[in-house]
Coordinates of C-alpha atoms in Angstrom, one line a residue:
M240 CA 0.0 0.0 0.0
H241 CA 2.9 2.4 0.7
S242 CA 4.8 2.1 -2.6
R243 CA 3.6 2.7 -6.1
R244 CA 7.0 2.7 -7.9
N245 CA 6.5 -0.7 -9.6
F246 CA 3.5 0.8 -11.4
L247 CA 5.3 3.6 -13.2
G248 CA 8.7 2.9 -14.5
T249 CA 9.8 3.6 -18.0
A250 CA 7.2 1.3 -19.6
A251 CA 4.2 3.2 -18.4
L252 CA 5.8 6.5 -19.3
A253 CA 6.6 5.2 -22.7
A254 CA 3.0 4.1 -23.2
S255 CA 1.8 7.5 -22.3
A256 CA 4.0 9.0 -25.0
L257 CA 1.7 7.3 -27.5
M258 CA -1.2 9.5 -26.2
L259 CA -0.4 13.0 -27.4
P260 CA -3.7 14.5 -28.6
L261 CA -4.2 18.1 -29.6
A262 CA -5.1 20.3 -26.7
G263 CA -8.8 20.1 -26.0
H264 CA -9.2 16.6 -27.4
A265 CA -9.9 13.5 -25.4
P266 CA -6.9 11.3 -24.6
A267 CA -6.2 8.6 -27.1
F268 CA -7.1 5.1 -25.9
A269 CA -9.5 6.4 -23.2
A270 CA -12.6 4.3 -23.0
A271 CA -15.7 5.5 -24.8
P272 CA -18.2 6.9 -22.3
R273 CA -20.6 4.3 -21.0
K274 CA -24.0 4.8 -19.5
R275 CA -23.5 5.2 -15.8
L276 CA -24.6 2.3 -13.7
L277 CA -25.4 2.6 -10.0
P278 CA -24.8 -0.2 -7.6
L279 CA -27.5 -1.8 -5.5
A280 CA -27.9 -0.4 -2.0
L281 CA -26.5 -2.1 1.1
N282 CA -28.4 -2.7 4.3
P283 CA -27.4 -3.8 7.9
G284 CA -27.5 -7.6 8.0
D285 CA -26.5 -8.0 4.3
T286 CA -23.5 -10.1 3.3
V287 CA -20.3 -8.5 2.0
G288 CA -17.5 -10.2 0.2
L289 CA -14.0 -9.7 1.5
V290 CA -11.4 -10.0 -1.3
S291 CA -7.7 -9.3 -1.8
P292 CA -7.1 -8.2 -5.4
S293 CA -3.7 -6.7 -4.8
A294 CA -0.9 -7.5 -2.4
A295 CA -0.7 -10.4 0.1
T296 CA -1.2 -9.8 3.8
D297 CA 1.6 -11.2 5.9
E298 CA -0.3 -11.0 9.2
P299 CA -3.3 -13.4 9.5
L300 CA -4.7 -11.3 12.4
D301 CA -5.1 -8.3 10.0
L302 CA -7.6 -10.4 7.9
Q303 CA -9.4 -11.5 11.1
L304 CA -9.7 -7.9 12.2
A305 CA -11.0 -6.9 8.8
R306 CA -13.8 -9.5 9.1
E307 CA -14.6 -8.4 12.7
A308 CA -14.8 -4.8 11.6
M309 CA -17.4 -5.6 8.9
E310 CA -19.3 -7.7 11.5
A311 CA -19.2 -4.8 14.0
L312 CA -20.7 -2.6 11.3
G313 CA -23.7 -5.0 11.3
L314 CA -22.8 -7.1 8.2
K315 CA -22.2 -10.7 7.4
V316 CA -19.0 -11.6 5.7
K317 CA -18.2 -14.1 3.0
V318 CA -14.4 -14.6 2.6
A319 CA -13.0 -15.1 -0.8
P320 CA -11.3 -18.4 -1.3
H321 CA -7.8 -16.8 -2.0
L322 CA -8.1 -14.0 0.6
A323 CA -5.0 -15.3 2.5
A324 CA -3.1 -16.7 -0.6
R325 CA 0.3 -15.6 -1.6
R326 CA 2.3 -15.6 -4.8
G327 CA 5.4 -13.4 -4.3
H328 CA 4.1 -10.0 -3.2
L329 CA 0.6 -10.8 -4.6
A330 CA -2.4 -12.4 -2.9
G331 CA -2.4 -15.4 -5.2
T332 CA -2.1 -15.7 -9.0
D333 CA -3.8 -13.3 -11.3
A334 CA -6.4 -15.9 -12.2
E335 CA -7.1 -16.6 -8.6
R336 CA -7.6 -13.0 -7.6
A337 CA -9.7 -12.1 -10.6
G338 CA -11.7 -15.3 -10.1
D339 CA -12.5 -14.3 -6.5
L340 CA -13.6 -10.8 -7.7
N341 CA -15.7 -12.2 -10.6
A342 CA -17.3 -14.7 -8.3
M343 CA -18.2 -12.1 -5.7
F344 CA -19.9 -9.9 -8.3
A345 CA -21.8 -12.9 -9.6
D346 CA -22.9 -14.2 -6.2
D347 CA -26.5 -13.0 -5.5
E348 CA -25.9 -13.6 -1.7
V349 CA -23.1 -10.9 -1.7
K350 CA -24.5 -7.3 -1.7
G351 CA -21.2 -5.5 -1.6
I352 CA -17.4 -6.1 -1.9
V353 CA -14.7 -4.8 0.4
C354 CA -11.1 -5.0 -0.6
A355 CA -8.9 -6.2 2.2
R356 CA -5.9 -4.1 1.2
G357 CA -4.1 -2.3 -1.6
G358 CA -0.4 -2.6 -2.3
S359 CA 0.1 -3.4 -6.0
G360 CA -1.1 -5.9 -8.5
A361 CA -4.8 -4.9 -9.1
A362 CA -4.0 -3.6 -12.6
R363 CA -2.9 -7.2 -13.6
L364 CA -6.5 -8.3 -13.2
L365 CA -8.2 -5.7 -15.5
P366 CA -8.2 -7.9 -18.7
L367 CA -9.5 -10.9 -16.7
L368 CA -12.6 -9.3 -15.2
D369 CA -16.1 -10.2 -16.6
Y370 CA -17.5 -6.7 -17.2
A371 CA -20.7 -8.0 -18.8
A372 CA -21.4 -10.0 -15.7
I373 CA -20.5 -7.1 -13.5
R374 CA -23.1 -5.0 -15.4
R375 CA -25.7 -7.6 -14.7
H376 CA -24.8 -7.7 -11.0
P377 CA -23.9 -4.1 -10.0
K378 CA -22.8 -3.8 -6.5
I379 CA -20.6 -1.7 -4.2
L380 CA -16.8 -2.1 -4.3
L381 CA -14.9 -0.3 -1.6
G382 CA -11.2 0.3 -1.3
Y383 CA -8.4 2.8 -2.1
S384 CA -4.7 3.2 -3.1
D385 CA -4.0 0.3 -5.6
I386 CA -7.8 -0.3 -5.8
T387 CA -7.8 2.8 -8.0
A388 CA -7.1 0.5 -10.9
L389 CA -10.3 -1.4 -10.3
H390 CA -12.4 1.8 -9.7
N391 CA -11.3 3.2 -13.1
A392 CA -11.8 -0.1 -14.9
L393 CA -15.3 -0.6 -13.5
L394 CA -16.2 2.9 -14.5
S395 CA -14.6 2.8 -18.0
Q396 CA -15.7 -0.7 -18.9
A397 CA -19.0 -1.2 -17.1
G398 CA -20.0 2.3 -16.2
L399 CA -20.3 1.2 -12.6
V400 CA -20.0 3.7 -9.7
S401 CA -17.7 2.4 -7.0
F402 CA -16.3 3.8 -3.7
H403 CA -12.9 5.1 -2.8
G404 CA -12.4 4.7 0.9
P405 CA -11.0 2.6 3.7
I406 CA -9.7 -0.9 3.1
G407 CA -10.7 -3.9 5.2
I408 CA -7.4 -4.2 7.2
G409 CA -7.2 -0.4 7.7
S410 CA -8.4 1.6 10.6
W411 CA -12.1 1.5 11.3
N412 CA -12.1 4.4 13.7
A413 CA -15.2 6.3 14.6
F414 CA -14.9 8.7 11.7
N415 CA -14.5 6.0 9.1
A416 CA -17.3 3.9 10.6
D417 CA -19.6 6.9 10.6
Q418 CA -18.8 7.6 6.9
F419 CA -19.6 3.9 6.1
R420 CA -23.0 4.1 7.8
R421 CA -24.0 7.4 6.4
V422 CA -23.0 6.6 2.8
F423 CA -24.1 3.0 2.6
F424 CA -26.8 2.4 5.2
E425 CA -28.4 5.8 5.4
R426 CA -27.7 6.6 1.8
E427 CA -27.1 10.2 2.7
Q428 CA -26.2 12.6 -0.2
M429 CA -23.0 13.6 1.5
E430 CA -21.3 16.9 1.9
Y431 CA -17.6 16.3 2.3
R432 CA -16.2 18.9 4.6
N433 CA -13.0 18.3 6.6
S434 CA -13.2 17.8 10.3
A435 CA -12.7 21.1 12.2
D436 CA -11.1 19.7 15.4
K437 CA -8.3 22.0 16.5
G438 CA -7.2 19.6 19.2
D439 CA -5.2 21.7 21.7
E440 CA -4.0 24.1 19.1
L441 CA -5.0 27.8 19.1
V442 CA -5.7 27.6 15.4
Q443 CA -6.5 24.5 13.3
R444 CA -3.5 22.8 11.8
R445 CA -4.7 19.3 10.9
N446 CA -7.1 18.7 8.0
R447 CA -6.7 22.2 6.6
T448 CA -7.7 22.8 3.0
V449 CA -5.9 25.3 0.7
T450 CA -7.6 27.0 -2.3
I451 CA -5.4 27.0 -5.4
T452 CA -8.0 28.4 -7.7
G453 CA -11.4 29.5 -6.3
G454 CA -14.8 28.8 -7.7
K455 CA -17.4 26.1 -8.0
A456 CA -17.7 23.3 -10.6
Q457 CA -20.0 20.3 -11.2
G458 CA -19.1 16.9 -12.7
E459 CA -18.6 13.2 -12.1
L460 CA -15.7 12.2 -9.9
V461 CA -12.8 10.4 -11.5
G462 CA -9.3 9.6 -10.2
G463 CA -7.9 8.1 -7.0
N464 CA -4.2 7.3 -6.4
L465 CA -2.2 9.4 -8.8
S466 CA 0.6 6.8 -9.4
V467 CA -1.9 4.0 -10.2
L468 CA -4.1 6.3 -12.4
V469 CA -1.1 7.4 -14.4
A470 CA 0.0 3.7 -14.8
L471 CA -3.2 3.2 -16.8
A472 CA -2.0 5.5 -19.5
G473 CA -2.2 4.0 -22.9
S474 CA -4.8 1.4 -21.8
P475 CA -8.6 1.2 -22.4
Y476 CA -9.1 1.3 -18.7
L477 CA -8.3 5.0 -18.4
P478 CA -11.5 7.0 -17.6
D479 CA -13.0 9.7 -19.8
F480 CA -11.9 13.0 -18.2
R481 CA -14.1 15.4 -20.2
G482 CA -16.1 17.6 -17.8
K483 CA -15.1 15.6 -14.8
I484 CA -14.0 16.5 -11.3
L485 CA -10.5 14.9 -10.9
F486 CA -9.6 13.8 -7.4
L487 CA -6.1 12.6 -6.5
E488 CA -3.9 11.4 -3.6
D489 CA -0.6 9.6 -3.2
V490 CA 1.9 8.3 -0.6
S491 CA 5.7 8.0 -0.4
E492 CA 6.4 9.8 -3.6
A493 CA 9.1 12.5 -3.8
P494 CA 7.9 15.9 -5.3
Y495 CA 9.8 15.3 -8.5
R496 CA 7.8 12.1 -9.1
I497 CA 4.5 13.9 -8.4
D498 CA 5.7 16.5 -10.9
R499 CA 6.5 13.8 -13.5
M500 CA 3.1 12.1 -13.0
L501 CA 1.2 15.4 -13.3
S502 CA 3.2 16.1 -16.4
T503 CA 2.1 12.8 -17.9
L504 CA -1.6 13.8 -17.2
R505 CA -1.0 17.1 -18.9
L506 CA 0.8 15.7 -21.9
M507 CA -1.9 13.1 -22.6
G508 CA -4.6 15.8 -22.6
A509 CA -6.3 14.8 -19.4
L510 CA -5.8 18.0 -17.4
D511 CA -7.2 20.1 -20.2
Q512 CA -10.5 18.2 -20.0
V513 CA -11.4 18.4 -16.3
A514 CA -13.9 20.8 -14.8
G515 CA -12.1 20.9 -11.4
V516 CA -9.5 19.2 -9.3
I517 CA -9.5 18.1 -5.6
F518 CA -6.2 16.9 -4.3
G519 CA -6.3 15.0 -1.1
E520 CA -3.3 14.2 1.0
C521 CA 0.2 13.4 -0.4
T522 CA 1.5 11.5 2.7
D523 CA 5.2 11.3 3.2
C524 CA 5.9 13.1 -0.1
D525 CA 9.0 14.8 1.0
P526 CA 12.0 15.9 -1.1
G527 CA 15.0 13.6 -1.2
N528 CA 18.7 14.5 -1.2
G529 CA 20.4 16.2 -4.1
Y530 CA 20.2 19.6 -5.7
G531 CA 17.0 20.6 -4.0
S532 CA 13.4 20.2 -5.2
L533 CA 10.3 22.1 -6.2
T534 CA 7.8 22.1 -3.3
L535 CA 4.4 20.4 -3.7
P536 CA 2.7 23.8 -3.6
E537 CA 4.9 25.1 -6.4
I538 CA 4.2 21.9 -8.5
F539 CA 0.4 22.2 -7.9
D540 CA 0.5 25.9 -9.0
D541 CA 2.5 25.0 -12.1
Y542 CA 0.0 22.4 -13.3
F543 CA -3.3 23.5 -11.8
K544 CA -3.4 27.3 -12.0
P545 CA -3.1 27.4 -15.8
L546 CA -6.3 25.3 -16.1
K547 CA -8.4 28.2 -14.8
V548 CA -10.8 25.8 -13.1
P549 CA -11.6 25.4 -9.4
V550 CA -8.9 23.5 -7.5
Y551 CA -8.1 22.9 -3.8
R552 CA -5.9 20.6 -1.8
G553 CA -6.1 19.0 1.6
A554 CA -9.3 17.0 1.3
M555 CA -9.5 14.0 3.7
I556 CA -8.7 11.6 0.9
G557 CA -5.7 9.3 0.8
H558 CA -3.3 7.4 3.0
I559 CA -4.6 8.9 6.2
R560 CA -6.3 7.5 9.3
Q561 CA -9.6 9.3 8.8
Q562 CA -10.9 9.1 5.2
F563 CA -13.9 10.2 3.2
I564 CA -15.8 7.5 1.3
V565 CA -16.4 9.1 -2.1
P566 CA -18.3 7.7 -5.2
V567 CA -16.0 7.3 -8.2
G568 CA -18.4 8.2 -11.0
G569 CA -20.8 10.0 -8.7
R570 CA -21.9 13.5 -9.7
V571 CA -20.7 16.2 -7.3
E572 CA -20.4 19.9 -6.9
M573 CA -17.1 21.2 -5.5
D574 CA -16.5 24.6 -3.9
A575 CA -12.7 25.3 -4.0
D576 CA -13.1 28.4 -1.8
A577 CA -14.8 26.5 1.0
G578 CA -12.7 23.4 0.5
T579 CA -15.8 21.2 0.2
F580 CA -17.7 19.0 -2.3
R581 CA -21.1 17.4 -2.2
M582 CA -23.1 14.7 -3.9
L583 CA -25.7 16.1 -6.3
E584 CA -27.6 12.8 -6.9
P585 CA -28.2 9.4 -5.3
V586 CA -25.4 6.9 -5.9
F587 CA -27.5 3.7 -5.4
Q588 CA -30.3 2.2 -7.3
R589 CA -33.7 3.0 -5.9

């Protein structure tokens, strides 16, 4: 979960070089827009599937805690056959992990799917997923970080709205549990506003938002982990960026790498398409040794200010203890001056 370097490399950047449209045109190889498909709602007492589509988990207790957390939320749990499997750094072979995910979507007993963890490896599954079957059985998928690959594939290939938020083995603190209940059980049309707890500070320091370019914008959310998103360059699993609200986060990436990844998004035409940008947290994204570095604020200004669309940073999205649960593909309105965004429509089937 804490490293994305295997996803980039020279191959991904070389692939992105094939995608150089004229400014204002959709990126080459981006999937054709599909009719948006909402998942079925989730209720207390329903069964959720616990899957591991990315990295292996080396501590069995973590998987037990993930199951207990779902049960504490009032759900029944069905464990994927290869949840605890291992093949190198992966939670089983590609066929095993994709098979688990396809089976959970096809299983009528399972009403939602929770990813146990991220790490790396989810992108290997994208050609193996049965998108036609997923469209016939639309259901919630929850996870973040490496699960960004799945979110964007489900949206681009099936039109399915999924959810960027806590993983099974992560922290299910009071904030995250409250997000889960409000989004999934109460089906609240959420307003995402950072917590205003100052702690013992005279002024609030944690969870501050910073406006880069003010204003409001509406559109469907696309994005997720920046490194994983950029690694989809040149593939049909890249989302359509036209008129979308792009949300991003990352972890353990030096500023020069964030600069390179944003450069890739700009070169492939994606940044020119968006209606607004929400950058969450870039956790442990500190400069390394050497000749110095641009700062993240400087990098954000370089890439986002020329877009002349609303942009803010600091949303509670990313590799942090308290996380928003946000609908990938859901229609929202963002307010960059207030540092908030809100759902405009229901994100579940009625």
